[in-house]
mmCIF file of C-alpha atoms in Angstrom:
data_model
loop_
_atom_site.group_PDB
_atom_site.id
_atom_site.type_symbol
_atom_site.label_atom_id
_atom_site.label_comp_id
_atom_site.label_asym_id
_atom_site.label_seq_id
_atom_site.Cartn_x
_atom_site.Cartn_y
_atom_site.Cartn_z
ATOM 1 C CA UNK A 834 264.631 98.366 -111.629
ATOM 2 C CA UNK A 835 266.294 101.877 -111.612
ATOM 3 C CA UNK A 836 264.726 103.753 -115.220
ATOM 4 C CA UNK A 837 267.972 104.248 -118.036
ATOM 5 C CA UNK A 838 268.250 104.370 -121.618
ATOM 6 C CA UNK A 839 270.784 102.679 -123.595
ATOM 7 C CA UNK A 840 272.700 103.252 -126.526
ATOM 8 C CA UNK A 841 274.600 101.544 -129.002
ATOM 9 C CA UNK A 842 276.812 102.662 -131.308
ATOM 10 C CA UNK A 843 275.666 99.752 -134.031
ATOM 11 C CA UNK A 844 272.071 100.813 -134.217
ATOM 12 C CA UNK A 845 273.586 104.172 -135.879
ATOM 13 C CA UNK A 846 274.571 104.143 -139.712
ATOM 14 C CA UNK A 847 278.478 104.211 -139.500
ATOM 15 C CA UNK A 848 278.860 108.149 -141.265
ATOM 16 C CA UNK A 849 277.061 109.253 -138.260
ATOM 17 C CA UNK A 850 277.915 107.775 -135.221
ATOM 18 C CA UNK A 851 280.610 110.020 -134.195
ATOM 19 C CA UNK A 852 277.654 113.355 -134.438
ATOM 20 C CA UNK A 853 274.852 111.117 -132.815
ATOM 21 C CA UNK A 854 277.397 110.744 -129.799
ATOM 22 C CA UNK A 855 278.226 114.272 -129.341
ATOM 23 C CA UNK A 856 274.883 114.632 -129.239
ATOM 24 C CA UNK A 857 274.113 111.951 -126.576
ATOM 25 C CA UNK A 858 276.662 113.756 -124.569
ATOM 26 C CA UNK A 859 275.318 117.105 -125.133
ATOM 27 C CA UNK A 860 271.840 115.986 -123.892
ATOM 28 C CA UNK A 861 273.428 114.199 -121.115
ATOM 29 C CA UNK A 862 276.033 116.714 -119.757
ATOM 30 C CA UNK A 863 275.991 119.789 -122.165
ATOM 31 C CA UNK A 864 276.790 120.774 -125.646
ATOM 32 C CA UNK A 865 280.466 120.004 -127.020
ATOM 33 C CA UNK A 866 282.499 119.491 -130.138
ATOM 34 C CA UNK A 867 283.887 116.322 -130.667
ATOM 35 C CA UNK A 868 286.824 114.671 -133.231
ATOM 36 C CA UNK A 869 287.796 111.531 -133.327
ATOM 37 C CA UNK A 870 290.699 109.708 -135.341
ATOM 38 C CA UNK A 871 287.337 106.337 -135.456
ATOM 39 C CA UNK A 872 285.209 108.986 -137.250
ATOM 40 C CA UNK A 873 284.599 106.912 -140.490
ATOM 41 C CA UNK A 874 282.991 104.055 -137.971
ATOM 42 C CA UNK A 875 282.988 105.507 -133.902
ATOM 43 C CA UNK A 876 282.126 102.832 -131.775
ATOM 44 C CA UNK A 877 280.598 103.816 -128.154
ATOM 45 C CA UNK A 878 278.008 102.252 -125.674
ATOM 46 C CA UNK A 879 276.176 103.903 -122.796
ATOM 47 C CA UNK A 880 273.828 103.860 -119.965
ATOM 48 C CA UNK A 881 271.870 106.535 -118.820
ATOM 49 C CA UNK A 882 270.338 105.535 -114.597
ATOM 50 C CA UNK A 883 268.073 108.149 -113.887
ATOM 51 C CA UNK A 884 268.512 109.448 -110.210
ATOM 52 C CA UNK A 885 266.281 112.355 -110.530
ATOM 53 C CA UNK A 886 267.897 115.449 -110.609
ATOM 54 C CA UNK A 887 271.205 113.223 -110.712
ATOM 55 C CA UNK A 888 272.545 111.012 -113.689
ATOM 56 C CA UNK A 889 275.100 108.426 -113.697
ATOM 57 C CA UNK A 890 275.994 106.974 -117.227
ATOM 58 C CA UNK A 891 278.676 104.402 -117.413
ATOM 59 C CA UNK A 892 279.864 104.262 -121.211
ATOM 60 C CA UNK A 893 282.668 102.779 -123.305
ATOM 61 C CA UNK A 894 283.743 105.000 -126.634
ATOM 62 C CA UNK A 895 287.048 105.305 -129.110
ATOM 63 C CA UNK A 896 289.902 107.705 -129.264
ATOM 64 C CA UNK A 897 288.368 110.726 -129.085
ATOM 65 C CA UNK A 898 288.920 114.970 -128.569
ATOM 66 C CA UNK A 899 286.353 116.315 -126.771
ATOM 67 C CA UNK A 900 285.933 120.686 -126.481
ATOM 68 C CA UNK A 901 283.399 122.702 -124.156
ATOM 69 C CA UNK A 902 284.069 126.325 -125.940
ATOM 70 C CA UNK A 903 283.235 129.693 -124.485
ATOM 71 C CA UNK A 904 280.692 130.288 -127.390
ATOM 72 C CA UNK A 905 278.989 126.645 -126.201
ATOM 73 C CA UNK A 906 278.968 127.933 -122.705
ATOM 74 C CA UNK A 907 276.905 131.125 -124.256
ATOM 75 C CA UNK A 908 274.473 129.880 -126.071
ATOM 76 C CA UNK A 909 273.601 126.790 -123.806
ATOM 77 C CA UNK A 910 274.813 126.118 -119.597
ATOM 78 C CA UNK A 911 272.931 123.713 -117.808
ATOM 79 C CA UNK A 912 274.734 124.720 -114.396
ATOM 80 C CA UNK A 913 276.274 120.842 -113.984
ATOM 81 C CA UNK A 914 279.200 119.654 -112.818
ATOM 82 C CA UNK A 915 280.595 116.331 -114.260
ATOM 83 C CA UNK A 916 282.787 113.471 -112.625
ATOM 84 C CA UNK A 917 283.812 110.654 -114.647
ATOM 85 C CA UNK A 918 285.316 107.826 -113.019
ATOM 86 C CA UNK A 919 287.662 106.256 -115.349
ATOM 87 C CA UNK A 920 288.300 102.744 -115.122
ATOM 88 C CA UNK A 921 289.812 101.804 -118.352
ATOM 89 C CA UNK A 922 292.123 103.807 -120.478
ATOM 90 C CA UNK A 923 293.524 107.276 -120.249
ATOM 91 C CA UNK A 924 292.852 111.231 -120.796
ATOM 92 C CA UNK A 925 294.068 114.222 -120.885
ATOM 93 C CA UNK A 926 292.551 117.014 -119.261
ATOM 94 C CA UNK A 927 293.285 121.355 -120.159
ATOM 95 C CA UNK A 928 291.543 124.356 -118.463
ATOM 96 C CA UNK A 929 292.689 127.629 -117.503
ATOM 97 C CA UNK A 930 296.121 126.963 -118.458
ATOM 98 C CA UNK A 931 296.316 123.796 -116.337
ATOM 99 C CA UNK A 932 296.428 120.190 -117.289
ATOM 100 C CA UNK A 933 296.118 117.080 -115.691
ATOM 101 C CA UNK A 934 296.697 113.079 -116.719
ATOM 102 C CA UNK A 935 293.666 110.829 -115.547
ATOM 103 C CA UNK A 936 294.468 106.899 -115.359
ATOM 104 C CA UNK A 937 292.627 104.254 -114.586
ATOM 105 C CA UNK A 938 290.838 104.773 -110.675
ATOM 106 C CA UNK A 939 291.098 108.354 -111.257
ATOM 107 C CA UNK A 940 288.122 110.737 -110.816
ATOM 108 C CA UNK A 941 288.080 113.855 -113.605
ATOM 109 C CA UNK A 942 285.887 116.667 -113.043
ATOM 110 C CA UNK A 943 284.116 119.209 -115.647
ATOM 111 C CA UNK A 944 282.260 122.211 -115.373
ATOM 112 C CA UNK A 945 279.377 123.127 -117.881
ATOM 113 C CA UNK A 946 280.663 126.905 -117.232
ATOM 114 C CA UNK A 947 284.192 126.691 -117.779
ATOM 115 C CA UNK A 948 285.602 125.768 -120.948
ATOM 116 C CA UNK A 949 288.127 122.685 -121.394
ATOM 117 C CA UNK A 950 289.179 120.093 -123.587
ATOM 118 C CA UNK A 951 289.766 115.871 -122.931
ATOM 119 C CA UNK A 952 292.222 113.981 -125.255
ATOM 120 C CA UNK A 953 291.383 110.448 -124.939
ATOM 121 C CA UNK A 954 294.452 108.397 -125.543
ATOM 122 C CA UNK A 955 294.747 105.754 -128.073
ATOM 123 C CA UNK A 956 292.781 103.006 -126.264
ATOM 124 C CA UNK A 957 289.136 102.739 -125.736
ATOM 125 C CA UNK A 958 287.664 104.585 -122.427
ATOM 126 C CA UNK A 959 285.224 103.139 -120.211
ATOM 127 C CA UNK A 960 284.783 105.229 -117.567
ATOM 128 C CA UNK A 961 281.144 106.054 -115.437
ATOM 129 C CA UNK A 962 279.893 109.526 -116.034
ATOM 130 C CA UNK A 963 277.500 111.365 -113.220
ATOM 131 C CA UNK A 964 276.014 114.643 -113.903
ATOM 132 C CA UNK A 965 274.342 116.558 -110.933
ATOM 133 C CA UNK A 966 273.086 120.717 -110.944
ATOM 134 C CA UNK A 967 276.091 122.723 -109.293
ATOM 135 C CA UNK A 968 273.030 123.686 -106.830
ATOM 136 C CA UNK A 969 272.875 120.486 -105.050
ATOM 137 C CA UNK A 970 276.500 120.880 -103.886
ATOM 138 C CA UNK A 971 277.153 123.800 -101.662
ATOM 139 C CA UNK A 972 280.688 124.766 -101.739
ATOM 140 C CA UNK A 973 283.117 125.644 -98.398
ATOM 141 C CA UNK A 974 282.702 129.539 -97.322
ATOM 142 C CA UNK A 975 285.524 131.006 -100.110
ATOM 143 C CA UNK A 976 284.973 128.811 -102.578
ATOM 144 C CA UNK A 977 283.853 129.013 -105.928
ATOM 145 C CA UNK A 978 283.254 126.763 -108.666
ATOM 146 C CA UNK A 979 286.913 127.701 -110.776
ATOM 147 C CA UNK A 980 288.354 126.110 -107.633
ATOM 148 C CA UNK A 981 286.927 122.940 -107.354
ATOM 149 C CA UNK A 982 289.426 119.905 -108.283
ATOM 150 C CA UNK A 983 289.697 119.018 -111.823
ATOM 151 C CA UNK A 984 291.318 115.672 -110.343
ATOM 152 C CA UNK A 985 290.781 113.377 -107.231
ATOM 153 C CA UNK A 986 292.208 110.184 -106.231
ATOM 154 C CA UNK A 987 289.359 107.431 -105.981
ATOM 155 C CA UNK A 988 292.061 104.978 -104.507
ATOM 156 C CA UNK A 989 291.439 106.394 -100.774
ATOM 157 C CA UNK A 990 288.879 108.248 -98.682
ATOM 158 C CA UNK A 991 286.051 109.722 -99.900
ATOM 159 C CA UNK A 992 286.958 109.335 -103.522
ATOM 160 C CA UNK A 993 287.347 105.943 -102.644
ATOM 161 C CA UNK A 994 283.466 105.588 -101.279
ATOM 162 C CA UNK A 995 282.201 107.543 -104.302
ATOM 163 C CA UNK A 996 283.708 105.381 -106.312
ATOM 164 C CA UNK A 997 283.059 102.277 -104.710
ATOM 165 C CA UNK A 998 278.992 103.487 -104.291
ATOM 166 C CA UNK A 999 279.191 104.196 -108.235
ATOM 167 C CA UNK A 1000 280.694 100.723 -108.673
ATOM 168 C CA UNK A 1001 277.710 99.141 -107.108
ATOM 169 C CA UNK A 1002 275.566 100.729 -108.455
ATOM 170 C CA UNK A 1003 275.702 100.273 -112.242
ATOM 171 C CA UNK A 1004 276.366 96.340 -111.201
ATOM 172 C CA UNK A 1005 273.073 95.608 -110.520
ATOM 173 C CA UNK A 1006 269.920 98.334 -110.841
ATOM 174 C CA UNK A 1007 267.392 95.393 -111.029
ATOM 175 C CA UNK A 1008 267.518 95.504 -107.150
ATOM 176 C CA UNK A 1009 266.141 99.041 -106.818
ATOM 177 C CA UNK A 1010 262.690 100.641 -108.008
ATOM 178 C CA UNK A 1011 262.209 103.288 -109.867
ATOM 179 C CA UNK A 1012 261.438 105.866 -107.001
ATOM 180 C CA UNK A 1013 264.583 104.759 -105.314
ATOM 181 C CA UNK A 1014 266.395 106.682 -107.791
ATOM 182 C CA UNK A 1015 265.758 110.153 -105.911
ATOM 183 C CA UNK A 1016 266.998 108.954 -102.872
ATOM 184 C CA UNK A 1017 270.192 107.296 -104.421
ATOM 185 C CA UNK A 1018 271.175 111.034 -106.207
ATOM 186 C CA UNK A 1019 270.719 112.701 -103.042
ATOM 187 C CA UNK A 1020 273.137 109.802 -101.782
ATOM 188 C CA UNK A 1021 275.782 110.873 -104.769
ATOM 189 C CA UNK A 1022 275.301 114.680 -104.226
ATOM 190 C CA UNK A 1023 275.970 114.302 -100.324
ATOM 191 C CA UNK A 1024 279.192 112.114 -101.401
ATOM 192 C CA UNK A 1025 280.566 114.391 -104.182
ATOM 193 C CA UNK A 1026 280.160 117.718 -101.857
ATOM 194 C CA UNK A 1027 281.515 115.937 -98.750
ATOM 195 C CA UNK A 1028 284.907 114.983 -101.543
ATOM 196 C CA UNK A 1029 284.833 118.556 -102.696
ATOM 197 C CA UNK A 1030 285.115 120.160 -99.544
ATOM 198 C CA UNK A 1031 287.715 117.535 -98.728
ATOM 199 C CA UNK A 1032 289.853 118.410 -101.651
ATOM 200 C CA UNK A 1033 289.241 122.241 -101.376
ATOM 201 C CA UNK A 1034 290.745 122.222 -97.976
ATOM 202 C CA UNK A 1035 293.595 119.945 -98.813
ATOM 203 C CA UNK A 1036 294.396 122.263 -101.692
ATOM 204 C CA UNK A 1037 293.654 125.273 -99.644
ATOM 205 C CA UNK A 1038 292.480 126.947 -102.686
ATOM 206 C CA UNK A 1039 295.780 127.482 -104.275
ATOM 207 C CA UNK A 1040 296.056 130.078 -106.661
ATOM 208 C CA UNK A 1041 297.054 129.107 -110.241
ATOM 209 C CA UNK A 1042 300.693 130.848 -110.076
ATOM 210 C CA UNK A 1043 300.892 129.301 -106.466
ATOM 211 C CA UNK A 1044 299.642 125.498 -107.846
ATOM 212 C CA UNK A 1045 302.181 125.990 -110.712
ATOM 213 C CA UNK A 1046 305.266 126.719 -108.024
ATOM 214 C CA UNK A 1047 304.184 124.013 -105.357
ATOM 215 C CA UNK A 1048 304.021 122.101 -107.912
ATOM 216 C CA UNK A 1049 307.350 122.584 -109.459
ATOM 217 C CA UNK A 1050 308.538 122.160 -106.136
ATOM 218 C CA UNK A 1051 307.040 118.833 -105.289
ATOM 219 C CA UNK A 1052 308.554 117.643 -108.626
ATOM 220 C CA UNK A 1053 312.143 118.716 -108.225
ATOM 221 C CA UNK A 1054 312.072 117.191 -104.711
ATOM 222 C CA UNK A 1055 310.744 113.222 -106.628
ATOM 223 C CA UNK A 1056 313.510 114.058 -108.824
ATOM 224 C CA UNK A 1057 316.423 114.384 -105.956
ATOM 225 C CA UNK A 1058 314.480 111.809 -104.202
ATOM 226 C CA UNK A 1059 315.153 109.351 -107.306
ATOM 227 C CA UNK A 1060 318.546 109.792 -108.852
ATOM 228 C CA UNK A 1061 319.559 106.328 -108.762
ATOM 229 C CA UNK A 1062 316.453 105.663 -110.906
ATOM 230 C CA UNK A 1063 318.016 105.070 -114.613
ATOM 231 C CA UNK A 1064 314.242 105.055 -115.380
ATOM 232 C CA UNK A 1065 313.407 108.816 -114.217
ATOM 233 C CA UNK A 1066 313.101 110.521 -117.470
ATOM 234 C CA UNK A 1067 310.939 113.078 -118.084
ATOM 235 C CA UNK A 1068 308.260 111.189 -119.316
ATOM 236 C CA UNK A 1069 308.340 109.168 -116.440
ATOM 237 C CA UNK A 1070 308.285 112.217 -113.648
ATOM 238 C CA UNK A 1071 305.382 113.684 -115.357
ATOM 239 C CA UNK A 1072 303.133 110.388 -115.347
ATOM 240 C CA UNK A 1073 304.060 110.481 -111.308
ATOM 241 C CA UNK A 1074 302.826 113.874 -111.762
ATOM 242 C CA UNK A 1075 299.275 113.085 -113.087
ATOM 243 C CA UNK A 1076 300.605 115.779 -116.048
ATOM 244 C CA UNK A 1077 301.417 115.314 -119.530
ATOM 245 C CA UNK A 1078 305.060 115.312 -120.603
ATOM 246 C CA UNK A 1079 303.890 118.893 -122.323
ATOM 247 C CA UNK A 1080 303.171 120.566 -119.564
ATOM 248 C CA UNK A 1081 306.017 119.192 -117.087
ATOM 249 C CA UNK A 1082 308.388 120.809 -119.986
ATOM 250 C CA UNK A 1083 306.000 124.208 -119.714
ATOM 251 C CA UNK A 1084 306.977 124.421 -115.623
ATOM 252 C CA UNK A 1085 310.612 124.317 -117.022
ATOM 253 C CA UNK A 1086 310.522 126.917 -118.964
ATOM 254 C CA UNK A 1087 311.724 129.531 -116.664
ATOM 255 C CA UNK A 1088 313.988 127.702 -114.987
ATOM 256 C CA UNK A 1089 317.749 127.603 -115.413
ATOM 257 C CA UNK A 1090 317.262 124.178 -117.555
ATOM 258 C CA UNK A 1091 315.415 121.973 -119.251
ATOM 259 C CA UNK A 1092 313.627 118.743 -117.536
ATOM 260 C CA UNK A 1093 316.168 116.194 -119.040
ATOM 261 C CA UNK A 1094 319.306 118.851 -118.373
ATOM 262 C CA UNK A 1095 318.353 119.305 -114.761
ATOM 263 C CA UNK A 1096 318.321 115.428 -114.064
ATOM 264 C CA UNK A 1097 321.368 114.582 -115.689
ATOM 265 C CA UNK A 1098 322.923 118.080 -113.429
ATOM 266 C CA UNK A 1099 321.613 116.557 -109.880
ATOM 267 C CA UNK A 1100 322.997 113.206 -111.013
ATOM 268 C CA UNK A 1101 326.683 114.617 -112.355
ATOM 269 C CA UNK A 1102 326.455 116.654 -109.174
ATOM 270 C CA UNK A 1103 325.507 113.398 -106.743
ATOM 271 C CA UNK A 1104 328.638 111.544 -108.590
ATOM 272 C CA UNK A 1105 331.094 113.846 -108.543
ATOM 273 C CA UNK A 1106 330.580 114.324 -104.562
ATOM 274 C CA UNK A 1107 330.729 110.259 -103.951
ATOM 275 C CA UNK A 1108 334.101 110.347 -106.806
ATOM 276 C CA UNK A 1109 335.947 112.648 -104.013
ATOM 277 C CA UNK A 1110 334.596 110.736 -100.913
ATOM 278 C CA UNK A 1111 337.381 108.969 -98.533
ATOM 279 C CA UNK A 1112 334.857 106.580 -97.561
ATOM 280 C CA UNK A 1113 333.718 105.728 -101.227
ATOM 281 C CA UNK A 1114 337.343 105.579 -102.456
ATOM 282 C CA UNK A 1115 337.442 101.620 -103.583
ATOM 283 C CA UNK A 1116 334.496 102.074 -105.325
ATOM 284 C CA UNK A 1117 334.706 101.739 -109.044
ATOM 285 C CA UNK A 1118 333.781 104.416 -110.853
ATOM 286 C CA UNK A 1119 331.428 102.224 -113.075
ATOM 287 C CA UNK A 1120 329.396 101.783 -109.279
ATOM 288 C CA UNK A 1121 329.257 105.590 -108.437
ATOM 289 C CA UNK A 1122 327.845 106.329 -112.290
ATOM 290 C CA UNK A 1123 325.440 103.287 -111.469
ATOM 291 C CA UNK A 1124 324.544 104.569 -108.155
ATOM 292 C CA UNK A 1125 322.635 107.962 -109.429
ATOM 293 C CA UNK A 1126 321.546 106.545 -112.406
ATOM 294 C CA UNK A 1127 323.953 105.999 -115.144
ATOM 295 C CA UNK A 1128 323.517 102.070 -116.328
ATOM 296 C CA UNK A 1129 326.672 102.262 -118.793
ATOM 297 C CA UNK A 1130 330.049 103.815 -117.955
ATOM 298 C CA UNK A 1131 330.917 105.066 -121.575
ATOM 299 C CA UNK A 1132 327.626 107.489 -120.955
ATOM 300 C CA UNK A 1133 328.860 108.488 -117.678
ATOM 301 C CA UNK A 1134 332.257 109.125 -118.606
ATOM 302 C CA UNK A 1135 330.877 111.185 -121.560
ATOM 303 C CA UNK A 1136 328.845 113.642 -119.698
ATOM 304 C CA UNK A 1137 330.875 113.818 -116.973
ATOM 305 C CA UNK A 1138 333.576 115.215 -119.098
ATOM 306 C CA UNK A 1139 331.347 117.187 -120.653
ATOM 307 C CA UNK A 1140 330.267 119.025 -117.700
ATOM 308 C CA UNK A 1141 333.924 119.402 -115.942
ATOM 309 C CA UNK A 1142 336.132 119.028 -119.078
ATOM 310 C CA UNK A 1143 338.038 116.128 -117.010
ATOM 311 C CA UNK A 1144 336.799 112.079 -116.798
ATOM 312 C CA UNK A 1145 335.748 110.807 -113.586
ATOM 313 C CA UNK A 1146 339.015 108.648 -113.021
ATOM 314 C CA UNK A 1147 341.031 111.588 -113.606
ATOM 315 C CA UNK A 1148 338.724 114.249 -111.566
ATOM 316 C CA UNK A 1149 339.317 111.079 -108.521
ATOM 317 C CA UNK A 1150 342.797 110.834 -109.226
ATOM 318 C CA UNK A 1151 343.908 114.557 -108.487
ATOM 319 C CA UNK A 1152 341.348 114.517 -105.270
ATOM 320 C CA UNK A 1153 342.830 111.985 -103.949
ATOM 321 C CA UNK A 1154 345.971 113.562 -104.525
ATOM 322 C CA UNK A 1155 345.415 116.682 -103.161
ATOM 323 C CA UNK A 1156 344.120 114.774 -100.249
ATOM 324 C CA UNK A 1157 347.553 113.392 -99.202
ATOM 325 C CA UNK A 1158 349.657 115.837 -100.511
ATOM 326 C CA UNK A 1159 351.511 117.336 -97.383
ATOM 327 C CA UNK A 1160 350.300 120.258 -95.647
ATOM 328 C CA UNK A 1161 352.140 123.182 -94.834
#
């Protein structure tokens, strides 16, 4: 059997629970503050399978805010990077004035060196956490550590067999012996560099400003791509985003609109070109305000006249008009 240490939440007086677990983390990854809305009686379990230079810990813990500052980083740096594989609940990820959502199958990666800050959501989180030195994955010619991922896919590819070796693992360590740990980290480290590289050339090793604009980009395009949805609201485009609602409304804020504005433009836009279409002519109007996403009439008919100071029926009316009027 693999060697790990366990710990439970219970065998701590309540008052400190919440303190004892930053410090199980801090020993296990690196020093961090933590808050927690549970603080009065924080609840968290945890594994420790020691790999040698490698550690994978699959744990389950509360609500919680966790922060690696700049003066943590200076007085203590263990040179590790972190992956957590979640597989229940839901996070929030900041750094260098990006953010990213992690869901369930999700893989979330830390730095010791670079500050950041997780926001767990409401639910518990069980996710598995591995720890291995920065040294035992050598980085693609250009890259640096900044530019690793903060978020991979474990659906697919190599994400998929990291996550899928990780899976197996914690299942059953009685089938291993202690000095098989060694050989199963260098297993880990060979996966998590071969997904780094991966990711580092699909990303080509954007610069923030560029990220921010692709990214902008990509998002306008699911929005014209999904008019019809009554669904797409803000909310709803930044969860397809892997972003927080926040931070989709932070992309907007140069831009000639708001999130919510800019839908409800495309889809005004999408109408009034099907209202003044021959071929669409003996379609209702209640169909075309259906068609790009407007589930009741009244609203349609609102902010339609809103935007052109004229109701659909009457905006059809005079196109259809000026359509057969005769030409001179």
């Amino acid at each position: 059997m693999l060697n790990e240490t366990v710990f439970r939440s219970g065998e701590v007086p309540a008052a400190d629970r919440l303190a004892y677990w930053a410090e199980r983390v801090g020993r296990t990854h690196a020093p961090v503050r933590m808050t927690s809305d549970h603080a009065h009686d924080f609840r968290a379990t945890q594994r420790v399978l020691d790999l040698g230079p490698v550690s994978v810990w699959p744990a389950t813990f509360q609500q919680l805010v966790i922060r690696r500052t700049p003066k943590l980083i200076r007085r203590s740096d263990p040179e590790l990077f972190h992956l957590s594989l979640l597989v229940g609940g839901t996070g929030t990820g900041s750094w260098d004035g990006q953010e990213a959502v992690y869901r369930p199958s999700d893989l979330h990666i830390n730095d010791s060196s670079v500050p950041w800050e997780i926001r767990t959501g409401k639910d518990p989180v069980t996710a598995v956490g591995l720890e291995l030195p920065k040294a035992l994955v050598p980085l693609p010619r250009g890259a640096d550590c900044r530019s690793v991922p903060k978020r991979v896919p474990a659906g697919t590819g190599i994400g998929a067999l990291l996550a899928q070796f990780l899976s197996q693992l914690i299942a059953d360590t009685a089938c291993y012996r202690p000095s098989d740990g060694p050989r199963l980290g260098g297993v880990v480290a060979d996966l998590v560099t071969a997904l780094f590289a991966h990711a580092l050339e699909a990303e080509n090793s954007l610069a923030p400003d560029t990220h921010r604009r692709a990214l902008l980009l990509r998002i306008k395009k699911f929005v014209q791509e999904h008019l019809h949805d009554p669904q797409l609201t803000p909310a709803n485009v930044a969860a397809a985003h892997h972003i927080s609602t926040s931070y989709l409304h932070r992309l907007f804020e140069n831009e000639e609109a708001t999130v919510a504005s800019w839908i409800r433009r495309r889809r005004l836009e999408a109408a009034r070109r099907d209202l003044v279409d021959p071929a669409l002519r003996s379609c209702p109007v209640h169909a075309v305000a259906a068609r790009w996403g407007f589930p009741r009439a009244a609203d349609f008919s609102r902010a339609f006249r809103t935007a052109y100071d004229i109701t659909p029926t009457e905006y059809r009316s005079r196109a259809a008009t000026a359509d057969t009027s005769p030409r001179r």
